[in-house]
Amino acid sequence: MIRDWTREAVLGLLRRRTGEARQALYDQADAVRRKNMGDEVYLRGIVEFSNQCVNDCLYCGIRASNDRVARYRLADEEILDVARRMWGFGQTTVVLQSGEVPSREGDAALGRLIARIKAETPLAVTVSVGNRPREVYAAWRESGMDRYLLRFETSDPALFARLHPDCSFKERLRCLDDLRSLGVQVGSGFMIGLPGESLGVLADDILLCRDLGLDMIGIGPFLPHPDTPLGGAQNAHAADPDMHFVALAALRLANPDAHIPATTAYDALFPGTGRNLALTRGANVFMPSATPGPRRKDYLLYPDKPCVDETGDMCARCVVGRLTVLGRTVGIGPGHSRRGLSKTSNREEALP
Ligand code: SAM
C-alpha cells in the first residue's frame, strides 16, 4: 500500500504494462472500493437540461462556435416531470447539467428550479453548469443545492490555458474553493488523454484530486469530436486504451473514500462494457441518462455517445440489469459524501 502519495508513486502505478500487473492493480482498487464504499452503487439520474453555451472549450461538441448543434433548453415543467420519476427507479439524486450561460435571470431561474425539486421530491440535487461568482453558488446553496460538479479538466495550467479560451485554471480552482466554503459537496476531475497530456500530467491529475479533498471525482477519456478544433487530434493513450482503467484504479487507491462514477465516456470508448468494467476497477456510482430521448442527439459532447436512441425509462432499467450481473446493489439513500462536510482542501494554499 502506498503511504506517501508522490508523483513517482503514482507513476509507478501508471507504468504497469503487463496484463498481470494491471489486473493486480484493478483487484486492489476493487478491494479498496468495497472496504470504503461498500457494494452499493448510487444512482444519480443526469438531466442535460440545456446545450446552450457561451464558451469555446476546444474539445467540446457543444462549444459556442459549433453551429451544427441544434440548441435547446428544457422547460422547468419537463425537468420536474423527469425528476419526479427518478425515485421510483432508485435514483436518489438528480444531476442538472448544461452548457455555460451565466446570466442574472437564468441563474435566478435555476435557483427557483432547485427549490422546487427540493420541495416536490425527496431527491438530492447536484448542479453542473460551470464557473460562477461565489454569490451565485451561495444563492443556489440557499435554494437547496447539495452538490456541484466542475472538472478541473487537467492539472497542467499551460494545457488548461490552451484548451479554454474563456477561463483560467486559477478561476476554476477558485470556484471549487468557493463551493467548498459554502458547505456544498464538491466534485471535480479530469479528462484522460487530452492531446499534450504526458504520463506525468496524468499522475498530477490524480494527485490534484487527492489534494483537493474532493467528495466526488469524475474522470473519463477525452474523445475527439469532429466539429471541434481537436477533431483531428488523437487521445494521448490511443495506442493503449486500457490506460483509462489503470488511471481509474490509481485514482481509487489515492482517494479511498470519494464517490467515483463510472462515467458515460467509458462506454463510448469500450461499447457495452466500459462502465461495467469501471465499476469493477474502482467506481461506485452510476449516472443513468434521464435526458428526454429526443434531446439526446443534441447533447453530443463527443461522438459515439451511448444511449442516444433510448429513453430515461430504458436507461433506468438497463442500469439495474447491469448491477445485477455484477452482483452489486442499488444504493439506498442520497449517497452523500463520506468525507464530512467540514473537510477542507488538503492543499497548503487555497489558490496557486
Ligand atoms: N458546462 C459545464 C462544465 O464545463 O463543467 C458542464 C457541462 S461540460 C459539457 C461536462 C464535461 O464534459 C466537461 O467537464 C468535460 O470534461 C466533458 N467533455 C466535453 N467534451 C468532451 C470530449 N470531447 N471528450 C470527453 N469529455 C468531454
CSV table of C-alpha atoms and ligand atoms in Angstrom, one decimal:
chain,number,residue,atom,x,y,z
A,1,MET,CA,0.0,0.0,0.0
A,2,ILE,CA,1.3,3.5,-0.9
A,3,ARG,CA,1.7,5.7,2.2
A,4,ASP,CA,3.5,8.6,0.6
A,5,TRP,CA,1.5,9.8,-2.4
A,6,THR,CA,4.3,11.4,-4.5
A,7,ARG,CA,4.3,11.8,-8.3
A,8,GLU,CA,6.8,8.9,-8.5
A,9,ALA,CA,4.5,6.7,-6.6
A,10,VAL,CA,1.6,7.3,-8.9
A,11,LEU,CA,3.8,7.0,-11.9
A,12,GLY,CA,4.8,3.6,-10.6
A,13,LEU,CA,1.1,2.5,-10.8
A,14,LEU,CA,0.6,4.1,-14.3
A,15,ARG,CA,3.7,2.4,-15.7
A,16,ARG,CA,2.4,-1.1,-15.1
A,17,ARG,CA,2.3,-2.6,-18.5
A,18,THR,CA,1.7,-6.3,-18.3
A,19,GLY,CA,-1.8,-7.7,-18.1
A,20,GLU,CA,-1.0,-9.4,-14.9
A,21,ALA,CA,0.4,-6.3,-13.1
A,22,ARG,CA,-2.6,-4.3,-14.3
A,23,GLN,CA,-5.1,-6.9,-13.1
A,24,ALA,CA,-3.4,-6.9,-9.7
A,25,LEU,CA,-4.0,-3.1,-9.6
A,26,TYR,CA,-7.6,-3.4,-10.6
A,27,ASP,CA,-8.2,-6.1,-7.9
A,28,GLN,CA,-6.6,-3.8,-5.3
A,29,ALA,CA,-8.8,-0.8,-6.4
A,30,ASP,CA,-11.9,-3.0,-6.3
A,31,ALA,CA,-11.0,-4.2,-2.7
A,32,VAL,CA,-10.4,-0.6,-1.6
A,33,ARG,CA,-13.7,0.5,-3.1
A,34,ARG,CA,-15.5,-2.4,-1.3
A,35,LYS,CA,-13.9,-1.7,2.0
A,36,ASN,CA,-14.6,2.1,2.0
A,37,MET,CA,-17.7,2.5,-0.1
A,38,GLY,CA,-19.4,-1.0,0.1
A,39,ASP,CA,-21.1,-2.9,-2.7
A,40,GLU,CA,-23.9,-0.4,-3.1
A,41,VAL,CA,-23.9,1.7,-6.3
A,42,TYR,CA,-25.6,5.1,-6.0
A,43,LEU,CA,-27.7,6.1,-9.0
A,44,ARG,CA,-27.7,9.7,-10.0
A,45,GLY,CA,-30.0,10.5,-12.9
A,46,ILE,CA,-28.5,13.1,-15.1
A,47,VAL,CA,-30.7,15.6,-17.0
A,48,GLU,CA,-28.8,17.5,-19.7
A,49,PHE,CA,-31.3,20.4,-19.5
A,50,SER,CA,-29.6,22.8,-21.9
A,51,ASN,CA,-26.9,22.7,-24.6
A,52,GLN,CA,-26.7,26.4,-24.8
A,53,CYS,CA,-23.1,27.6,-24.1
A,54,VAL,CA,-21.1,30.8,-24.4
A,55,ASN,CA,-17.7,29.1,-24.0
A,56,ASP,CA,-15.5,27.7,-26.7
A,57,CYS,CA,-13.6,24.9,-25.0
A,58,LEU,CA,-11.5,23.4,-27.8
A,59,TYR,CA,-12.6,19.8,-27.1
A,60,CYS,CA,-16.3,20.1,-26.5
A,61,GLY,CA,-19.0,19.2,-29.0
A,62,ILE,CA,-21.5,21.8,-27.7
A,63,ARG,CA,-18.9,24.7,-27.8
A,64,ALA,CA,-20.4,28.1,-28.8
A,65,SER,CA,-18.8,28.1,-32.2
A,66,ASN,CA,-20.2,24.7,-33.3
A,67,ASP,CA,-23.1,25.9,-35.4
A,68,ARG,CA,-24.1,22.4,-36.4
A,69,VAL,CA,-25.7,22.0,-32.9
A,70,ALA,CA,-29.5,22.5,-32.6
A,71,ARG,CA,-29.7,24.4,-29.3
A,72,TYR,CA,-32.3,23.7,-26.7
A,73,ARG,CA,-33.3,24.5,-23.1
A,74,LEU,CA,-35.9,22.2,-21.4
A,75,ALA,CA,-38.8,23.9,-19.7
A,76,ASP,CA,-38.8,23.6,-15.9
A,77,GLU,CA,-42.0,21.5,-16.0
A,78,GLU,CA,-40.3,19.0,-18.3
A,79,ILE,CA,-37.3,18.8,-15.9
A,80,LEU,CA,-39.6,18.4,-12.9
A,81,ASP,CA,-41.5,15.6,-14.7
A,82,VAL,CA,-38.2,13.7,-15.2
A,83,ALA,CA,-37.1,14.3,-11.6
A,84,ARG,CA,-40.4,13.1,-10.2
A,85,ARG,CA,-40.0,9.7,-11.8
A,86,MET,CA,-36.4,9.1,-10.5
A,87,TRP,CA,-37.1,8.0,-7.0
A,88,GLY,CA,-39.2,5.1,-8.3
A,89,PHE,CA,-36.2,3.9,-10.3
A,90,GLY,CA,-33.9,4.0,-7.2
A,91,GLN,CA,-32.3,7.2,-8.4
A,92,THR,CA,-31.9,9.3,-5.3
A,93,THR,CA,-30.0,12.3,-6.8
A,94,VAL,CA,-30.8,14.4,-9.8
A,95,VAL,CA,-27.8,15.9,-11.6
A,96,LEU,CA,-28.7,19.1,-13.5
A,97,GLN,CA,-26.1,19.6,-16.2
A,98,SER,CA,-25.9,22.2,-19.1
A,99,GLY,CA,-23.5,24.3,-21.1
A,100,GLU,CA,-22.3,27.5,-19.5
A,101,VAL,CA,-24.6,30.6,-19.9
A,102,PRO,CA,-24.2,32.9,-16.9
A,103,SER,CA,-27.0,35.5,-16.6
A,104,ARG,CA,-28.8,37.1,-13.8
A,105,GLU,CA,-32.2,35.9,-15.0
A,106,GLY,CA,-31.1,32.4,-15.9
A,107,ASP,CA,-29.2,31.9,-12.7
A,108,ALA,CA,-32.2,33.1,-10.6
A,109,ALA,CA,-34.5,30.7,-12.6
A,110,LEU,CA,-32.1,27.8,-11.9
A,111,GLY,CA,-32.3,28.7,-8.2
A,112,ARG,CA,-36.1,28.5,-8.3
A,113,LEU,CA,-36.0,25.2,-10.1
A,114,ILE,CA,-33.6,23.7,-7.4
A,115,ALA,CA,-36.0,24.9,-4.7
A,116,ARG,CA,-39.0,23.3,-6.5
A,117,ILE,CA,-37.2,20.0,-6.9
A,118,LYS,CA,-36.2,20.0,-3.2
A,119,ALA,CA,-39.8,20.9,-2.2
A,120,GLU,CA,-41.6,18.4,-4.5
A,121,THR,CA,-39.2,15.4,-4.5
A,122,PRO,CA,-37.0,13.6,-1.9
A,123,LEU,CA,-34.0,13.9,-4.3
A,124,ALA,CA,-30.6,15.3,-3.5
A,125,VAL,CA,-29.7,17.9,-6.1
A,126,THR,CA,-26.3,18.1,-7.9
A,127,VAL,CA,-25.6,21.0,-10.3
A,128,SER,CA,-23.1,21.1,-13.1
A,129,VAL,CA,-23.3,24.3,-15.1
A,130,GLY,CA,-19.8,25.7,-15.0
A,131,ASN,CA,-18.0,28.7,-13.4
A,132,ARG,CA,-20.0,31.3,-11.5
A,133,PRO,CA,-19.2,34.0,-8.9
A,134,ARG,CA,-19.4,32.9,-5.2
A,135,GLU,CA,-22.7,34.8,-4.7
A,136,VAL,CA,-24.5,32.8,-7.4
A,137,TYR,CA,-23.3,29.5,-5.8
A,138,ALA,CA,-24.4,30.9,-2.4
A,139,ALA,CA,-27.9,31.6,-3.8
A,140,TRP,CA,-28.2,28.1,-5.2
A,141,ARG,CA,-27.0,26.6,-1.9
A,142,GLU,CA,-29.7,28.6,-0.2
A,143,SER,CA,-32.2,27.1,-2.7
A,144,GLY,CA,-31.2,23.6,-1.6
A,145,MET,CA,-28.3,22.6,-3.9
A,146,ASP,CA,-26.5,19.7,-2.2
A,147,ARG,CA,-23.5,19.1,-4.6
A,148,TYR,CA,-21.7,20.7,-7.5
A,149,LEU,CA,-19.6,19.1,-10.3
A,150,LEU,CA,-16.9,21.1,-12.0
A,151,ARG,CA,-14.0,19.3,-13.5
A,152,PHE,CA,-10.6,21.0,-13.5
A,153,GLU,CA,-10.0,19.0,-16.8
A,154,THR,CA,-6.2,19.0,-16.5
A,155,SER,CA,-3.8,19.9,-13.7
A,156,ASP,CA,-1.4,21.4,-16.2
A,157,PRO,CA,-2.2,25.2,-16.2
A,158,ALA,CA,-0.5,25.7,-19.6
A,159,LEU,CA,-2.5,22.9,-21.2
A,160,PHE,CA,-5.6,24.2,-19.4
A,161,ALA,CA,-5.0,27.7,-21.0
A,162,ARG,CA,-4.6,26.2,-24.5
A,163,LEU,CA,-7.9,24.4,-24.2
A,164,HIS,CA,-10.0,27.1,-22.6
A,165,PRO,CA,-10.1,30.5,-24.2
A,166,ASP,CA,-12.7,31.7,-21.8
A,167,CYS,CA,-11.4,30.6,-18.4
A,168,SER,CA,-8.2,30.2,-16.4
A,169,PHE,CA,-7.1,27.3,-14.2
A,170,LYS,CA,-6.9,29.6,-11.3
A,171,GLU,CA,-10.5,30.7,-11.8
A,172,ARG,CA,-11.6,27.1,-11.9
A,173,LEU,CA,-9.9,26.3,-8.6
A,174,ARG,CA,-11.4,29.5,-7.1
A,175,CYS,CA,-14.9,28.1,-8.0
A,176,LEU,CA,-14.1,24.8,-6.2
A,177,ASP,CA,-12.8,26.6,-3.1
A,178,ASP,CA,-15.9,28.8,-3.0
A,179,LEU,CA,-18.2,25.8,-3.3
A,180,ARG,CA,-16.4,24.0,-0.5
A,181,SER,CA,-16.5,27.1,1.8
A,182,LEU,CA,-20.3,27.3,1.2
A,183,GLY,CA,-20.8,23.7,2.5
A,184,VAL,CA,-21.6,22.3,-0.9
A,185,GLN,CA,-20.3,18.7,-1.6
A,186,VAL,CA,-17.7,19.2,-4.3
A,187,GLY,CA,-17.0,17.0,-7.3
A,188,SER,CA,-14.2,17.6,-9.8
A,189,GLY,CA,-12.0,15.6,-12.1
A,190,PHE,CA,-10.3,15.5,-15.4
A,191,MET,CA,-10.3,14.1,-18.9
A,192,ILE,CA,-7.8,11.3,-19.6
A,193,GLY,CA,-5.6,11.5,-22.7
A,194,LEU,CA,-6.0,15.2,-23.7
A,195,PRO,CA,-3.6,16.0,-26.5
A,196,GLY,CA,-0.4,17.2,-24.8
A,197,GLU,CA,-1.0,15.1,-21.6
A,198,SER,CA,2.1,13.2,-20.5
A,199,LEU,CA,2.1,10.4,-18.0
A,200,GLY,CA,3.5,12.9,-15.5
A,201,VAL,CA,0.5,15.2,-16.0
A,202,LEU,CA,-1.9,12.2,-15.6
A,203,ALA,CA,-0.1,11.4,-12.3
A,204,ASP,CA,-0.5,15.1,-11.3
A,205,ASP,CA,-4.2,15.0,-12.2
A,206,ILE,CA,-4.7,12.1,-9.8
A,207,LEU,CA,-2.7,13.8,-7.1
A,208,LEU,CA,-4.7,17.1,-7.5
A,209,CYS,CA,-7.9,15.2,-6.9
A,210,ARG,CA,-6.4,13.9,-3.7
A,211,ASP,CA,-5.0,17.3,-2.7
A,212,LEU,CA,-8.4,19.0,-3.2
A,213,GLY,CA,-10.0,16.5,-0.8
A,214,LEU,CA,-12.9,16.0,-3.2
A,215,ASP,CA,-16.2,14.4,-2.2
A,216,MET,CA,-16.8,13.1,-5.8
A,217,ILE,CA,-14.4,12.6,-8.6
A,218,GLY,CA,-15.4,12.2,-12.2
A,219,ILE,CA,-12.9,11.2,-14.9
A,220,GLY,CA,-13.2,9.8,-18.4
A,221,PRO,CA,-11.5,9.5,-21.7
A,222,PHE,CA,-11.0,12.5,-24.0
A,223,LEU,CA,-12.9,11.6,-27.2
A,224,PRO,CA,-12.2,13.9,-30.2
A,225,HIS,CA,-15.3,15.5,-31.6
A,226,PRO,CA,-15.1,16.1,-35.4
A,227,ASP,CA,-16.8,19.5,-35.2
A,228,THR,CA,-14.2,21.0,-32.8
A,229,PRO,CA,-10.6,22.3,-33.3
A,230,LEU,CA,-9.4,19.0,-31.7
A,231,GLY,CA,-11.4,16.9,-34.2
A,232,GLY,CA,-8.2,15.6,-35.8
A,233,ALA,CA,-6.3,15.0,-32.6
A,234,GLN,CA,-5.8,11.6,-31.0
A,235,ASN,CA,-6.4,10.6,-27.4
A,236,ALA,CA,-2.9,10.5,-25.9
A,237,HIS,CA,-3.5,6.9,-25.0
A,238,ALA,CA,-5.0,5.8,-28.3
A,239,ALA,CA,-2.3,3.0,-28.5
A,240,ASP,CA,-3.1,1.8,-25.0
A,241,PRO,CA,-6.8,2.4,-24.2
A,242,ASP,CA,-6.6,0.3,-21.0
A,243,MET,CA,-4.6,3.2,-19.5
A,244,HIS,CA,-8.1,4.7,-18.9
A,245,PHE,CA,-8.8,1.9,-16.4
A,246,VAL,CA,-5.3,2.0,-15.0
A,247,ALA,CA,-5.8,5.7,-14.2
A,248,LEU,CA,-9.2,4.9,-12.6
A,249,ALA,CA,-7.8,2.2,-10.4
A,250,ALA,CA,-4.9,4.5,-9.3
A,251,LEU,CA,-7.4,7.3,-8.6
A,252,ARG,CA,-9.4,4.9,-6.3
A,253,LEU,CA,-6.2,3.9,-4.4
A,254,ALA,CA,-5.3,7.6,-3.9
A,255,ASN,CA,-8.9,8.6,-2.9
A,256,PRO,CA,-10.3,5.6,-1.0
A,257,ASP,CA,-13.5,7.4,0.3
A,258,ALA,CA,-14.5,9.6,-2.6
A,259,HIS,CA,-17.6,8.8,-4.7
A,260,ILE,CA,-16.3,7.9,-8.2
A,261,PRO,CA,-18.8,7.4,-11.0
A,262,ALA,CA,-18.4,5.0,-13.9
A,263,THR,CA,-18.7,7.8,-16.5
A,264,THR,CA,-20.6,7.5,-19.7
A,265,ALA,CA,-17.5,8.2,-21.8
A,266,TYR,CA,-16.1,4.8,-20.8
A,267,ASP,CA,-19.0,3.2,-22.7
A,268,ALA,CA,-18.2,5.4,-25.7
A,269,LEU,CA,-14.6,4.1,-25.8
A,270,PHE,CA,-15.5,0.5,-24.8
A,271,PRO,CA,-19.0,0.0,-26.1
A,272,GLY,CA,-21.3,-2.1,-23.9
A,273,THR,CA,-18.6,-2.9,-21.3
A,274,GLY,CA,-16.8,0.3,-20.3
A,275,ARG,CA,-19.0,1.4,-17.4
A,276,ASN,CA,-19.3,-2.2,-16.1
A,277,LEU,CA,-15.5,-2.6,-16.1
A,278,ALA,CA,-15.2,0.8,-14.4
A,279,LEU,CA,-17.5,-0.4,-11.6
A,280,THR,CA,-15.1,-3.4,-11.0
A,281,ARG,CA,-12.0,-1.2,-11.1
A,282,GLY,CA,-12.7,1.5,-8.6
A,283,ALA,CA,-16.1,3.2,-9.4
A,284,ASN,CA,-19.1,3.1,-7.1
A,285,VAL,CA,-21.6,5.5,-8.7
A,286,PHE,CA,-23.6,5.3,-12.0
A,287,MET,CA,-25.3,8.2,-13.7
A,288,PRO,CA,-28.0,6.9,-16.0
A,289,SER,CA,-29.1,9.4,-18.6
A,290,ALA,CA,-32.5,10.9,-17.7
A,291,THR,CA,-32.4,13.4,-20.6
A,292,PRO,CA,-35.6,13.2,-22.6
A,293,GLY,CA,-35.0,10.9,-25.6
A,294,PRO,CA,-35.5,13.4,-28.4
A,295,ARG,CA,-32.9,15.8,-27.0
A,296,ARG,CA,-30.1,13.4,-26.5
A,297,LYS,CA,-28.7,13.7,-30.1
A,298,ASP,CA,-28.2,17.4,-29.4
A,299,TYR,CA,-26.0,16.9,-26.3
A,300,LEU,CA,-23.1,15.2,-28.0
A,301,LEU,CA,-20.0,16.3,-26.1
A,302,TYR,CA,-18.1,13.6,-28.1
A,303,PRO,CA,-19.0,11.1,-30.8
A,304,ASP,CA,-20.5,7.7,-30.2
A,305,LYS,CA,-22.2,8.7,-27.0
A,306,PRO,CA,-24.2,5.7,-25.9
A,307,CYS,CA,-27.9,5.6,-25.2
A,308,VAL,CA,-28.7,8.4,-27.7
A,309,ASP,CA,-31.7,6.4,-29.1
A,310,GLU,CA,-33.0,5.4,-25.7
A,311,THR,CA,-35.4,7.0,-23.1
A,312,GLY,CA,-34.9,7.7,-19.4
A,313,ASP,CA,-37.0,4.7,-18.5
A,314,MET,CA,-34.9,2.4,-20.7
A,315,CYS,CA,-31.7,3.7,-19.1
A,316,ALA,CA,-33.2,3.4,-15.6
A,317,ARG,CA,-34.0,-0.3,-16.2
A,318,CYS,CA,-30.7,-1.0,-18.0
A,319,VAL,CA,-28.5,0.1,-15.1
A,320,VAL,CA,-30.3,-2.2,-12.7
A,321,GLY,CA,-29.7,-5.1,-15.0
A,322,ARG,CA,-26.0,-4.2,-15.2
A,323,LEU,CA,-25.7,-4.1,-11.4
A,324,THR,CA,-27.4,-7.5,-11.1
A,325,VAL,CA,-24.9,-9.0,-13.5
A,326,LEU,CA,-22.0,-7.5,-11.4
A,327,GLY,CA,-23.5,-8.7,-8.1
A,328,ARG,CA,-23.9,-5.2,-6.9
A,329,THR,CA,-26.9,-3.5,-5.3
A,330,VAL,CA,-28.6,-0.1,-5.8
A,331,GLY,CA,-27.5,2.4,-3.1
A,332,ILE,CA,-30.2,3.3,-0.6
A,333,GLY,CA,-30.5,6.9,0.5
A,334,PRO,CA,-28.9,10.0,-1.0
A,335,GLY,CA,-25.3,8.8,-1.1
A,336,HIS,CA,-23.9,11.9,0.3
A,337,SER,CA,-20.2,12.5,0.9
A,338,ARG,CA,-18.4,10.0,3.1
A,339,ARG,CA,-15.8,12.6,3.9
A,340,GLY,CA,-17.7,15.0,6.1
A,341,LEU,CA,-18.8,18.5,5.1
A,342,SER,CA,-16.3,20.2,7.4
A,343,LYS,CA,-13.4,18.7,5.5
A,344,THR,CA,-11.2,21.3,3.9
A,345,SER,CA,-8.8,21.0,0.9
A,346,ASN,CA,-5.6,19.2,1.5
A,347,ARG,CA,-3.7,21.9,-0.4
A,348,GLU,CA,-1.5,24.1,1.7
A,349,GLU,CA,-2.6,27.2,-0.1
A,350,ALA,CA,-6.1,27.9,-1.3
A,351,LEU,CA,-5.0,29.1,-4.7
A,352,PRO,CA,-1.8,28.7,-6.8
B,1,SAM,N1,-20.5,23.4,-18.7
B,1,SAM,C1,-20.3,22.6,-17.5
B,1,SAM,C2,-18.8,22.5,-17.2
B,1,SAM,O1,-18.0,22.9,-18.1
B,1,SAM,O2,-18.4,22.0,-16.2
B,1,SAM,C3,-20.9,21.2,-17.6
B,1,SAM,C4,-21.0,20.6,-19.0
B,1,SAM,S1,-19.5,20.1,-19.7
B,1,SAM,C5,-20.0,19.8,-21.4
B,1,SAM,C6,-19.3,18.5,-19.0
B,1,SAM,C7,-18.0,17.8,-19.2
B,1,SAM,O3,-17.9,17.2,-20.5
B,1,SAM,C8,-16.7,18.6,-19.1
B,1,SAM,O4,-16.3,18.8,-17.8
B,1,SAM,C9,-15.7,17.7,-19.9
B,1,SAM,O5,-14.8,17.0,-19.1
B,1,SAM,C10,-16.6,16.8,-20.7
B,1,SAM,N2,-16.4,16.8,-22.2
B,1,SAM,C11,-16.6,17.8,-23.0
B,1,SAM,N3,-16.1,17.4,-24.2
B,1,SAM,C12,-15.6,16.2,-24.2
B,1,SAM,C13,-14.9,15.3,-25.1
B,1,SAM,N4,-14.7,15.7,-26.3
B,1,SAM,N5,-14.5,14.1,-24.6
B,1,SAM,C14,-14.7,13.8,-23.3
B,1,SAM,N6,-15.3,14.5,-22.4
B,1,SAM,C15,-15.7,15.8,-22.8
